[in-house]
Structure formats: C-alpha cells, structure tokens
Coordinates of C-alpha atoms and ligand atoms in Angstrom, one line a residue:
G1 CA 57.0 18.5 27.1
A2 CA 53.5 18.2 29.4
R3 CA 52.7 22.0 28.3
G4 CA 52.8 21.3 24.6
E5 CA 50.6 18.0 25.3
E6 CA 48.2 20.5 27.7
E7 CA 48.2 23.1 24.2
K8 CA 47.6 20.1 21.8
R9 CA 44.7 18.8 23.7
S10 CA 42.9 22.0 24.3
C11 CA 43.8 22.8 20.2
C12 CA 40.9 25.2 19.5
S13 CA 37.9 25.2 22.0
Q14 CA 38.1 28.7 22.0
K15 CA 37.7 29.2 18.2
L16 CA 34.8 26.7 17.8
K17 CA 32.6 28.8 15.2
K18 CA 28.9 28.9 16.9
V19 CA 25.4 30.8 16.1
P20 CA 24.4 33.3 16.5
Q21 CA 27.5 34.8 16.5
C22 CA 28.3 33.3 12.9
H23 CA 24.9 33.8 11.9
V24 CA 23.7 35.4 8.6
E25 CA 20.9 37.6 8.1
L26 CA 18.3 35.8 6.7
E27 CA 16.2 36.3 3.9
Q28 CA 12.6 36.9 4.0
L29 CA 10.8 34.1 4.9
S30 CA 8.7 33.0 1.5
F31 CA 7.1 30.2 -0.3
S32 CA 9.2 28.2 -3.1
R33 CA 8.8 25.4 -5.2
T34 CA 10.9 23.3 -2.0
H35 CA 10.1 25.1 0.5
N36 CA 5.9 24.7 2.0
V37 CA 5.5 27.3 4.5
L38 CA 2.6 26.4 6.7
I39 CA 1.8 29.4 8.0
D40 CA 0.8 33.0 6.3
V41 CA 4.1 35.1 5.2
N42 CA 2.3 38.0 4.7
E43 CA 1.2 38.3 7.6
F44 CA 4.4 37.1 9.5
H45 CA 6.4 40.4 7.5
H46 CA 3.6 42.7 8.5
K47 CA 2.3 42.0 11.8
R48 CA 4.8 39.0 13.1
T49 CA 2.0 36.9 13.8
L50 CA 2.0 33.0 13.2
K51 CA -0.9 33.0 11.3
P52 CA -2.3 29.3 9.4
H53 CA -1.6 29.2 5.7
S54 CA -5.1 28.7 4.2
G55 CA -5.5 26.0 1.6
R56 CA -7.3 23.3 1.0
H57 CA -6.6 19.7 2.1
V58 CA -5.8 17.0 -1.0
W59 CA -5.9 13.6 -0.2
H60 CA -3.1 12.7 -2.4
S61 CA -0.2 10.7 -2.4
D62 CA 2.1 13.3 -2.2
F63 CA 0.8 14.7 1.1
V64 CA 0.2 13.9 4.3
K65 CA -3.3 12.1 4.4
M66 CA -5.0 14.3 7.3
P67 CA -7.4 13.0 9.9
C68 CA -9.7 15.9 9.2
S69 CA -10.1 15.6 5.4
P70 CA -13.6 14.8 4.0
E71 CA -12.0 11.8 2.4
S72 CA -10.8 10.1 5.7
L73 CA -14.0 7.8 6.0
I74 CA -14.6 5.2 9.1
K75 CA -15.9 2.0 8.2
T76 CA -19.4 2.1 10.9
G77 CA -22.0 -1.1 11.7
W78 CA -20.8 -4.3 10.9
V79 CA -23.9 -6.4 9.3
T80 CA -24.9 -3.4 6.5
S81 CA -21.0 -1.6 6.1
S82 CA -21.6 2.2 6.2
E83 CA -19.2 4.6 5.9
R84 CA -19.0 8.3 7.7
S85 CA -16.5 11.2 7.9
R86 CA -13.7 9.8 10.4
W87 CA -13.3 13.3 11.7
E88 CA -16.8 13.6 13.0
V89 CA -16.2 10.3 15.4
V90 CA -12.3 11.9 16.3
S91 CA -13.7 15.0 16.8
K92 CA -16.9 14.2 18.9
Q93 CA -14.5 11.9 21.0
L94 CA -12.1 14.7 21.8
E95 CA -14.7 17.3 22.4
S96 CA -16.1 15.0 24.9
L97 CA -13.1 15.0 26.6
A98 CA -11.8 18.3 26.4
K99 CA -15.1 19.2 28.3
K100 CA -13.8 17.4 31.3
T101 CA -11.7 18.4 34.1
T102 CA -9.8 15.3 34.5
A103 CA -9.8 12.5 32.4
S104 CA -9.1 8.9 33.3
V105 CA -6.4 6.8 30.9
G106 CA -9.7 4.6 30.8
D107 CA -11.6 7.1 29.0
V108 CA -8.4 8.4 26.9
E109 CA -8.2 4.0 25.6
K110 CA -11.9 3.7 25.5
A111 CA -11.6 7.1 22.7
I112 CA -9.3 6.3 21.2
K113 CA -10.7 2.6 20.8
K114 CA -13.7 4.5 19.3
Y115 CA -12.1 5.3 16.0
N116 CA -9.8 2.7 15.6
P117 CA -12.2 0.0 16.0
K118 CA -9.7 -2.4 14.2
Y119 CA -6.9 -2.2 16.6
E120 CA -9.4 -2.3 19.7
D121 CA -7.9 -6.0 20.9
Q122 CA -4.3 -5.2 19.5
W123 CA -3.7 -2.3 21.4
S124 CA -2.7 -2.8 25.1
F125 CA -2.6 0.8 27.3
D126 CA -1.0 -1.0 30.0
A127 CA 2.0 1.5 29.7
L128 CA -0.5 4.3 30.2
H129 CA -2.3 2.8 33.0
T130 CA 0.3 2.0 35.1
F131 CA 1.8 5.2 34.8
V132 CA -0.8 7.2 36.2
Q133 CA -1.2 4.7 39.0
K134 CA 1.9 4.9 39.9
S135 CA 2.7 8.1 39.6
P136 CA 3.7 10.5 42.8
K137 CA 1.3 13.0 44.5
E138 CA 3.0 15.9 42.4
E139 CA 2.6 14.5 39.3
K140 CA -1.0 13.8 39.5
F141 CA -1.3 16.6 37.0
Y142 CA -1.7 14.1 34.4
M143 CA -5.0 13.4 34.2
S144 CA -5.5 17.1 33.8
V145 CA -3.6 17.1 31.0
F146 CA -5.5 14.8 29.0
P147 CA -8.3 16.6 28.5
K148 CA -6.2 19.5 27.5
I149 CA -4.3 17.6 24.6
A150 CA -8.0 16.7 23.3
E151 CA -9.0 20.2 22.9
L152 CA -5.6 20.6 21.4
A153 CA -6.0 17.9 19.1
S154 CA -9.4 18.6 18.2
S155 CA -8.7 21.9 17.0
L156 CA -6.4 20.9 14.0
P157 CA -9.1 21.8 11.6
H158 CA -7.7 25.7 13.2
Y159 CA -4.2 25.1 13.0
I160 CA -3.5 23.0 9.7
K161 CA -5.5 24.5 6.8
K162 CA -3.8 23.3 4.2
A163 CA -2.1 20.0 3.1
I164 CA 1.4 19.0 4.3
P165 CA 3.7 17.7 1.7
L166 CA 5.9 14.3 2.7
L167 CA 9.7 14.7 2.4
K168 CA 10.2 12.2 -0.1
K169 CA 12.7 10.1 -0.8
G170 CA 15.9 11.4 -3.8
Q171 CA 14.4 14.9 -2.7
T172 CA 15.7 18.6 -1.0
Q173 CA 12.3 19.8 0.2
S174 CA 11.4 21.9 3.4
I175 CA 8.7 22.5 5.3
T176 CA 8.2 25.4 7.8
L177 CA 5.4 25.4 10.3
S178 CA 5.1 27.0 13.7
Q179 CA 5.1 25.4 17.4
S180 CA 2.1 25.6 17.9
Q181 CA 1.1 23.5 14.7
I182 CA 3.7 20.7 15.8
A183 CA 2.1 21.2 19.4
C184 CA -1.1 20.1 18.0
L185 CA -0.2 18.0 15.6
L186 CA 1.6 16.1 18.4
A187 CA -1.6 16.0 20.0
N188 CA -3.3 14.0 17.4
A189 CA -0.4 11.5 17.2
F190 CA -1.0 11.7 21.0
Y191 CA -4.6 11.1 20.5
C192 CA -3.7 8.4 17.6
T193 CA -6.1 10.3 14.9
F194 CA -3.2 9.7 12.1
P195 CA -5.5 7.6 9.4
H196 CA -2.8 4.7 7.0
R197 CA -0.3 5.0 9.7
N198 CA -1.2 1.7 12.0
S199 CA -0.7 -1.3 9.4
P200 CA 2.1 -3.0 10.4
N201 CA 2.2 -4.5 6.8
P202 CA 5.3 -4.2 4.4
R203 CA 2.9 -3.6 1.4
A204 CA 1.3 -1.0 3.7
E205 CA 0.7 3.0 2.0
Y206 CA 3.0 4.3 4.8
H207 CA 5.2 1.1 5.2
N208 CA 8.2 3.6 4.2
Y209 CA 7.4 5.8 7.1
P210 CA 8.0 6.0 10.5
T211 CA 5.2 5.2 12.9
I212 CA 3.5 8.3 14.3
N213 CA 0.6 7.7 16.5
F214 CA 1.5 7.2 20.4
N215 CA -0.5 3.7 20.5
S216 CA 2.9 1.6 21.3
L217 CA 4.3 4.1 23.7
F218 CA 0.8 3.5 25.9
E219 CA 2.0 -0.5 25.2
K220 CA 4.4 -2.6 27.5
W221 CA 5.0 -1.2 31.1
S222 CA 8.7 -0.5 31.6
E223 CA 11.0 2.1 34.1
R224 CA 11.6 3.5 30.2
K225 CA 8.0 4.0 29.2
R226 CA 7.6 5.9 32.6
E227 CA 10.3 8.2 32.0
K228 CA 9.4 8.6 28.5
L229 CA 5.7 9.5 29.6
R230 CA 6.9 12.0 32.0
A231 CA 9.1 13.7 29.2
L232 CA 6.5 13.8 26.8
L233 CA 3.1 14.6 29.1
H234 CA 5.6 17.6 30.4
Y235 CA 5.7 18.9 27.0
F236 CA 2.1 19.0 26.3
H237 CA 1.6 20.6 29.6
T238 CA 3.6 23.1 28.8
V239 CA 2.2 24.0 25.5
T240 CA -1.3 23.6 26.6
D241 CA -0.4 26.4 29.1
P242 CA -1.6 29.7 27.7
A243 CA 1.3 30.9 30.0
T244 CA 3.8 28.8 28.5
R245 CA 2.8 28.3 25.4
P246 CA 5.5 28.6 22.5
S247 CA 5.6 31.1 19.4
G248 CA 8.4 30.3 17.0
L249 CA 8.8 28.0 13.9
V250 CA 10.5 25.5 13.0
T251 CA 11.9 23.9 10.2
F252 CA 12.4 20.3 8.7
E253 CA 14.8 20.0 5.5
R254 CA 15.2 16.9 3.5
R255 CA 18.5 17.2 1.6
Y256 CA 19.4 14.5 -1.4
I257 CA 22.8 14.6 -2.9
R258 CA 22.9 12.9 -6.1
D259 CA 25.7 10.5 -6.6
R260 CA 27.4 12.4 -9.3
D261 CA 27.8 15.7 -7.0
M262 CA 29.5 13.4 -4.6
P263 CA 33.1 14.4 -3.9
H264 CA 35.7 11.8 -5.5
W265 CA 37.2 11.0 -2.3
G266 CA 40.9 9.6 -3.4
S267 CA 41.3 13.1 -5.3
C268 CA 40.4 15.9 -2.3
K269 CA 42.7 18.0 -1.5
E270 CA 41.5 19.2 1.8
T271 CA 43.7 18.8 5.0
V272 CA 42.3 17.7 8.4
P273 CA 40.0 20.4 9.6
K274 CA 40.4 21.9 13.4
L275 CA 39.0 19.6 15.8
H276 CA 38.3 19.8 19.3
V277 CA 38.2 16.9 21.2
S278 CA 36.9 16.2 24.9
S279 CA 35.3 13.3 27.0
A280 CA 33.6 15.3 29.3
G281 CA 30.0 17.0 28.4
C282 CA 27.9 16.1 25.4
I283 CA 26.6 17.2 22.0
E284 CA 23.2 19.2 23.1
E285 CA 24.7 21.1 25.8
Q286 CA 28.3 21.5 24.6
G287 CA 27.7 21.5 21.3
A288 CA 24.8 24.2 22.0
G289 CA 25.2 27.0 18.5
M290 CA 26.9 23.9 16.6
L291 CA 25.0 22.0 14.4
Q292 CA 24.1 19.2 16.2
V293 CA 24.4 15.2 15.1
D294 CA 22.0 13.4 15.6
F295 CA 22.9 9.6 15.5
A296 CA 19.7 8.6 13.3
C297 CA 17.6 5.9 12.6
N298 CA 16.8 5.9 8.8
M299 CA 13.5 5.9 9.9
I300 CA 13.6 9.3 11.8
G301 CA 13.4 9.1 15.1
G302 CA 13.9 5.6 15.5
G303 CA 12.6 3.6 18.7
V304 CA 11.4 6.9 20.4
L305 CA 7.7 5.8 20.4
G306 CA 9.0 2.2 21.7
S307 CA 11.6 1.5 24.0
G308 CA 14.5 2.4 22.1
L309 CA 16.7 5.1 24.2
V310 CA 19.7 6.1 23.0
Q311 CA 20.9 8.9 21.7
E312 CA 18.1 9.8 18.6
E313 CA 15.5 9.2 21.0
I314 CA 16.8 11.0 24.5
L315 CA 17.4 14.3 22.0
F316 CA 13.4 13.8 20.5
L317 CA 12.2 13.0 24.8
M318 CA 13.7 16.6 25.2
N319 CA 12.7 18.0 21.9
P320 CA 9.7 16.7 21.4
E321 CA 8.5 18.8 18.2
L322 CA 11.2 16.5 16.2
I323 CA 8.9 13.7 16.7
V324 CA 6.5 15.4 14.5
S325 CA 9.2 14.7 11.5
R326 CA 8.1 11.6 11.6
L327 CA 4.8 12.0 10.2
F328 CA 6.2 13.3 6.9
T329 CA 9.8 12.3 6.6
E330 CA 9.8 9.2 4.2
K331 CA 12.7 7.1 5.3
L332 CA 16.0 8.3 4.8
G333 CA 18.6 6.8 1.6
D334 CA 22.2 6.5 1.3
N335 CA 22.7 10.4 -0.1
E336 CA 19.6 12.3 2.2
C337 CA 19.4 13.6 5.5
L338 CA 17.1 15.6 7.5
F339 CA 18.1 18.9 9.0
I340 CA 15.8 20.9 11.7
T341 CA 16.3 24.3 12.5
G342 CA 14.6 25.9 15.8
S343 CA 13.2 23.2 18.1
Q344 CA 12.7 23.6 22.0
Q345 CA 14.6 21.8 24.8
F346 CA 11.5 21.1 27.0
S347 CA 13.1 19.2 29.9
H348 CA 16.5 17.8 30.8
Y349 CA 17.8 14.2 31.6
S350 CA 20.3 12.1 33.7
G351 CA 21.5 8.9 32.6
Y352 CA 21.5 6.9 29.3
S353 CA 19.3 3.9 28.0
D354 CA 18.1 1.8 31.4
T355 CA 19.3 4.6 33.8
F356 CA 17.7 7.4 32.1
K357 CA 15.7 9.4 34.1
W358 CA 13.3 12.3 33.0
E359 CA 14.7 15.4 35.6
G360 CA 11.9 17.8 34.7
P361 CA 11.6 21.3 32.8
H362 CA 13.8 23.3 31.0
R363 CA 13.9 26.8 30.2
D364 CA 15.6 27.0 26.8
N365 CA 18.0 30.4 26.4
F366 CA 18.2 30.0 22.6
K367 CA 17.7 33.5 20.6
R368 CA 16.1 33.4 17.9
D369 CA 16.9 34.0 14.4
E370 CA 14.6 36.6 11.8
W371 CA 12.2 33.6 11.3
Q372 CA 11.4 32.9 14.6
R373 CA 13.5 29.8 15.1
L374 CA 15.7 28.7 18.0
H375 CA 19.2 29.3 17.1
R376 CA 19.1 25.5 17.1
Q377 CA 20.2 23.4 14.2
I378 CA 20.3 19.5 14.4
V379 CA 21.0 16.9 11.7
A380 CA 19.5 13.8 11.5
M381 CA 21.8 11.8 9.7
D382 CA 21.8 7.6 10.4
A383 CA 25.4 5.2 9.6
L384 CA 24.7 2.0 8.7
H385 CA 23.8 -0.7 11.2
F386 CA 26.8 -3.4 11.6
R387 CA 25.9 -6.9 12.4
H388 CA 29.2 -8.3 12.4
Q389 CA 32.2 -5.6 13.2
R390 CA 34.5 -6.9 10.5
E391 CA 31.8 -5.9 7.3
Q392 CA 32.4 -2.1 7.9
Y393 CA 36.1 -2.2 6.6
N394 CA 35.0 -2.0 3.1
M395 CA 35.1 0.3 0.9
K396 CA 31.7 0.5 -0.6
Q397 CA 30.4 1.0 3.3
V398 CA 33.1 3.2 4.4
T399 CA 32.3 5.9 1.0
R400 CA 28.5 5.4 1.7
E401 CA 28.8 6.8 5.3
L402 CA 31.5 9.5 4.0
N403 CA 28.8 10.9 1.7
K404 CA 26.1 10.4 4.3
A405 CA 28.5 12.6 6.8
Y406 CA 29.0 14.9 3.8
C407 CA 25.5 15.6 3.1
G408 CA 25.0 16.7 6.7
F409 CA 27.5 18.6 6.7
K410 CA 28.0 20.4 3.9
A411 CA 26.3 24.1 3.6
D412 CA 23.3 24.8 1.5
D413 CA 25.1 26.7 -1.4
N414 CA 24.2 30.1 -0.2
T415 CA 26.3 30.3 2.8
Y416 CA 29.9 31.4 2.8
P417 CA 32.3 28.4 4.8
D418 CA 33.3 31.5 7.1
F419 CA 29.8 31.4 8.3
L420 CA 29.4 28.1 9.3
P421 CA 29.1 26.8 12.5
D422 CA 31.2 23.9 13.5
I423 CA 30.0 20.6 14.1
A424 CA 29.3 18.8 17.5
T425 CA 29.1 14.9 17.2
G426 CA 30.9 12.3 18.5
N427 CA 30.7 8.5 18.3
W428 CA 28.1 8.1 15.2
G429 CA 26.9 4.8 14.5
C430 CA 29.1 3.7 17.6
G431 CA 26.9 2.3 20.0
A432 CA 23.3 0.3 18.8
F433 CA 25.2 0.6 15.0
N434 CA 27.9 -1.6 16.0
G435 CA 30.8 1.0 14.5
D436 CA 34.2 1.1 15.0
P437 CA 34.7 4.7 17.0
K438 CA 38.2 5.7 15.4
L439 CA 36.8 4.8 11.8
K440 CA 33.9 6.6 12.2
A441 CA 35.7 9.7 14.1
L442 CA 38.2 9.6 10.6
V443 CA 34.9 9.5 8.5
Q444 CA 33.9 12.5 9.4
L445 CA 36.3 14.4 9.9
M446 CA 37.4 14.0 6.1
S447 CA 33.5 15.0 5.5
A448 CA 34.1 17.9 7.6
A449 CA 36.8 18.9 5.6
R450 CA 35.7 18.5 2.6
A451 CA 32.4 21.0 4.0
K452 CA 35.3 23.1 5.5
R453 CA 33.7 23.3 8.9
G454 CA 35.6 22.1 12.0
V455 CA 34.7 19.6 14.9
A456 CA 33.7 19.4 17.8
F457 CA 33.8 15.6 19.0
F458 CA 32.7 14.6 22.6
T459 CA 33.5 11.0 22.9
F460 CA 31.4 10.1 26.1
N461 CA 33.2 9.9 28.8
N462 CA 36.1 7.8 26.7
L463 CA 39.3 8.9 28.0
I464 CA 41.1 6.7 26.0
L465 CA 39.3 7.3 22.6
E466 CA 39.9 11.4 23.6
R467 CA 44.0 11.2 24.0
E468 CA 43.7 8.6 21.0
L469 CA 42.3 10.8 18.6
Q470 CA 44.2 14.1 19.9
D471 CA 47.2 12.1 19.1
M472 CA 45.5 10.8 15.8
H473 CA 44.7 14.6 14.8
H474 CA 48.1 16.3 16.3
L475 CA 49.6 13.2 13.3
L476 CA 47.4 14.1 10.3
V477 CA 48.1 17.9 10.9
T478 CA 52.1 17.5 11.4
H479 CA 52.5 15.1 8.1
R480 CA 50.2 17.7 6.2
T481 CA 47.9 14.6 5.2
T482 CA 44.8 15.4 2.7
V483 CA 41.5 14.0 2.7
G484 CA 42.6 11.9 -0.5
E485 CA 45.5 10.9 1.0
L486 CA 43.9 9.6 4.0
Y487 CA 40.9 7.7 1.5
E488 CA 43.9 5.7 0.0
L489 CA 45.1 4.8 3.4
L490 CA 41.9 3.3 4.2
V491 CA 42.2 1.8 1.3
D492 CA 44.9 0.3 1.9
Y493 CA 43.6 -0.8 5.6
C494 CA 40.3 -2.1 4.3
A495 CA 42.4 -4.3 1.9
V496 CA 44.8 -5.7 4.9
I497 CA 41.6 -6.6 7.4
Q498 CA 40.0 -8.5 4.8
L499 CA 43.2 -10.5 4.8
A500 CA 44.4 -10.7 7.8
H501 CA 43.2 -13.0 10.9
T502 CA 43.8 -10.8 13.3
H503 CA 42.8 -6.9 13.6
A504 CA 45.0 -4.1 13.0
D505 CA 43.9 -1.1 14.8
L506 CA 43.1 1.7 12.3
F507 CA 45.5 4.7 14.4
D508 CA 48.1 2.3 15.3
W509 CA 48.3 1.0 11.0
I510 CA 47.9 5.0 10.1
R511 CA 50.8 5.7 12.5
N512 CA 53.0 2.6 11.2
T513 CA 52.0 3.6 7.5
L514 CA 53.1 7.3 8.0
K515 CA 56.4 6.4 9.7
H516 CA 57.5 3.9 7.1
R517 CA 56.7 5.9 4.1
S518 CA 58.6 9.0 5.8
Q519 CA 62.0 7.1 6.1
L520 CA 61.8 5.7 2.4
Ligands
AR6_601 N1 26.6 13.1 23.0 C1 27.8 12.5 22.7 N2 27.7 11.6 23.1 C2 26.8 10.7 23.0 C3 25.2 11.1 23.6 C4 25.3 12.3 23.4 N3 24.5 12.9 24.0 N4 24.2 10.2 23.3 C5 25.4 9.1 23.3 N5 26.5 9.7 22.7 P1 23.6 6.1 19.6 P2 23.8 4.4 16.9 C6 27.6 8.3 22.5 O1 23.9 3.9 20.0 O2 25.1 3.9 17.1 C7 18.8 5.0 18.1 O3 18.0 3.8 18.2 C8 27.8 7.1 22.8 O4 29.4 6.6 23.5 O5 22.7 6.1 20.2 O6 24.6 5.3 15.6 C9 18.8 5.3 16.9 O7 17.0 5.6 16.5 C10 26.9 6.0 22.0 O8 27.1 4.6 22.5 O9 24.2 6.0 18.5 C11 19.4 4.3 15.9 O10 18.2 3.2 15.1 C12 27.5 6.7 20.8 O11 27.2 8.1 21.0 C13 20.3 3.8 16.5 O12 20.0 3.8 17.7 C14 26.7 6.2 19.3 O13 25.5 6.4 20.2 C15 21.7 4.1 16.3 O14 22.6 3.8 16.6

C-alpha cells in the first residue's frame, strides 16, 4: 500500500552515518615513510601553530620541481645563450606587481610572459582581459587582488621549505599541508610560475600529470570562463585578506590496492548495503558529513583550468584547494583513488554546465578534527569513459569499475566499520563518461557492500531513476541477494547483451531472472 511505499522510499534516511558523529579520535599528527607533513609537527603539538617545516628543496624526479629551487634556470639573451636563476626573474616580477595597489590584466600578462618567454606568442590572456573589462562595478576589486596574489606567490620560499613529494602511480602516499601553504602554491599556479609544466609534448617530463599553471584559464573567453574566474578570484580575495585567511590543514592521500588484494567478486558473501535514494539535493550539500564522491578524470580536476564545467570541475571551483592536487598527483591508474580530507568550501553556485553561475561567498561551518582539518572527506575516483554505450557491458570493464569503487570506499586498515561514514554518490561516470546509471549504481552498491558502508544516492533530479533504484534495492534485500550472486547475474547479463541486437534493460532483466529462478 501507499504507506509501505512511503516507508520503503524513506528507507534509512535518518540512519545515515556522518562525521563528526562517527569520527574516531586521530592519533598525533606525525611523519612517516608514507605520510609527508609540510608543517612542523612539534610546533603543531605544543603551540597549535602551523609553521612550515624546514628542510631542503630537491630537484629530483620524485618531487615537485619548484620555481624557487636554485636548479630552476631561465635562458636569457638570444645570441649568447646564458642562464640565470628563474626565481630571481620571477620574484622580481611578482614583487613589483605586489607593490602596486591595483594591477591591470596587461601588467599580469607582461609579468607572466617575462619568465615564460617560450610561450610569449602562444599564451593568450583574452579571457582575463574581457573578464575584467566586463565585470560590474561592485566586482572591480579584481584589479586590487592581482597584486595581493603576486605578494602571496612571491612568498613561496617562506611557505614551502622542503620538497613536496609526487604522489606517483602504484603507491599509497599522503601529503598534509596547511591551507596557507596551499594558497601560496595556488597563487604561484595563478602566476604560472611552475617550471617544466607547460609542454604539451607527450614525452615531456610531466606528461602524466595534470596541468597546474593557470594560463589555460586566461584564454578563450566564454561565459563559463567568467563564472570560473569569479569563483577563483573570490577564493584569492578571501585567502589574501588577513581577516578571512583560512587556518587549518588538508591531507591528500593516494591509495593503491594491488590486483591480488582486490576482492574475488564472484564469491563475495555480503548482501546489499543500506541505501538512501533521493532525486532532490546533491552530493556536496545533502551528503555533507559523508564520504563525498568526486566523479573524477584520471587527470585529477579534469577540465577545471580549461572549459570543463561538470561535477568535478564545479566541486573544484567551489573548493579551490582541491586544485593543488594537480601539482603532485600523477594520472590515476585503475586500482587507485585520491582522498582529500579537510578542504574548505569558499563559494556557492547555481546551475550546471552552461547554466552554471557563481552565486557568491560561502561560509564553511564544518567542524575541524584533531589535525585542524575540516570534517570534509572527498574521494576522487575516475570511471571509464565509454565512447559507445555498448562497450560497458563487458566483465572486464565491470570488474575494473568494481575495483575502482572498492578502492574509493574501502576503509584504511585502522578504522572499524562502525566508525565509517556512509558514502554520498550518484550517477558516477554517467554524464560526460557515458555510463549506464543502473549498471553503475549496482557496481557502487556492490563495492560499498564489500567495504561495509551504506550509500546515499543522489539521482540529480531523475525521479524515474529514484523510483527504479528503490525498487531494485527492495528486490535485492528481499531475495537476500549477495554481491557474488549479483556479480554472476552481471556475467549473464553481459553475455546476453553481447549477443542480442536489442538492448534489455538491466533492472528488468534482473527482475525477470530472479523471478524465474524463484519459480523453479
Ligand atoms: N551531485 C549529485 N549528482 C550530480 C552532481 C552533484 N553535485 N553533479 C552532477 N551530478 P559528470 P562523469 C550527476 O558528467 O560522467 C569531468 O570533466 C549528473 O546526473 O560530471 O563521471 C571530469 O573531470 C551528471 O550527469 O561525471 C571527468 O573528466 C552525472 O552526475 C568527467 O567529467 C555525472 O556527472 C567525468 O564524467
């Protein structure tokens, strides 16, 4: 009856587990072989201050090559080729910008091209020019923010005093740094100071890393660029104002699981986990306190510095600290994800893609944990990109997605399942990446079951999908279907789809198959 329907639909919404309620107290912040902390941990314990940790910069393929490293050189003079310290040139430009009360886009462009002479003719700043020209009076503060960003960027040697490791393929490694250190690194990205990061050559040193310098953001004016620039300049405005400067830590952790440690999906005995489905709301708001899924690109952040503007890019624009992950995160492999704990939300927005609008400042009211990190945990996991829908109905691909999601949902070995927040997700891989929302929902449910976590699923206004998922979940719970059984059902379904000329809907097919079997 209607009542039962209602109960079924509101299933568990009250019982979702969130932080800080289900948070376990952390051990003391400390260094380890796999955890690089860029602030002084002793000062942090004794005085709760976030002082940069001293050490030294190294010019090495395992670390970020910094613009302020003595090894970073710039060619000067065309006839007799001589070299000088890149940071000398960069800091001179930045310092002279920093002295001004306002700087024009022309000033910014000139400075950037001074230390990127190779790109003088290639980089266009038309979007930034148009942006400032067209910005309404009440937003004219932009020209006074440019010098402040330059000042922050020029203080790089004071903020980062030791080498930042690269989070490389096939490793489980984390980096913890302060929000001010992130702001300083991003100020450098804004001013395009990072060396070795601009070459589009597929054999270039950092070809397997996302871009980090902001030059691509400043070119090719569009309405999208306007909204992106509003969001990012608001971020810089906030972090350069002593009254609103953020003061906490953020951790970036790359997690890798070896093939042989992945579940044998066909023999998993777990039954489907608790599920809350909602067509209203979105991951970042209604999913607050849960592990929030970033529908990522294997190059973390995707098109955030270009023209992309879907879930991941929007998330990165609202929480610009996430962008710094592009500096040190190598392209994600199949068995790995990136976890970000403690990033701050600076803005709020409306719309999506072409209708996306920056709607103004956001006051982040999240509480902080013992490491002074905001209680916000995001996991970046990249789904497969299918050019043709049909490609996905193949167990090799399905298993890859199961493993990827498992890597994203699995707790680290120290956390009891009872203390794990549930997962806030939705149509992962089903927009730009062309996946089947029903197949992906099942995949995520199976991985969550194995990781012993509940799921809050946001269908993003899709009422039909909301109802269908609720019904499917109800069916699987009633039949006590296990993950292993579901896996076998998917094996059969893929075989059918490969042979058939018409497309059988996954949920219809499962429903019929289960019904048929129970009649035998
Ligand atoms: N909350 C809940 N659901 C959402 C939200 C949200 N905030 N935003 C979007 N959706 P998409 P993909 C739903 O296309 O297919 C980026 O460029 C909505 O139904 O962002 O995994 C990345 O960098 C949407 O259609 O994810 C990658 O390169 C669906 O989620 C690529 O896109 C999928 O969102 C990833 O593409």
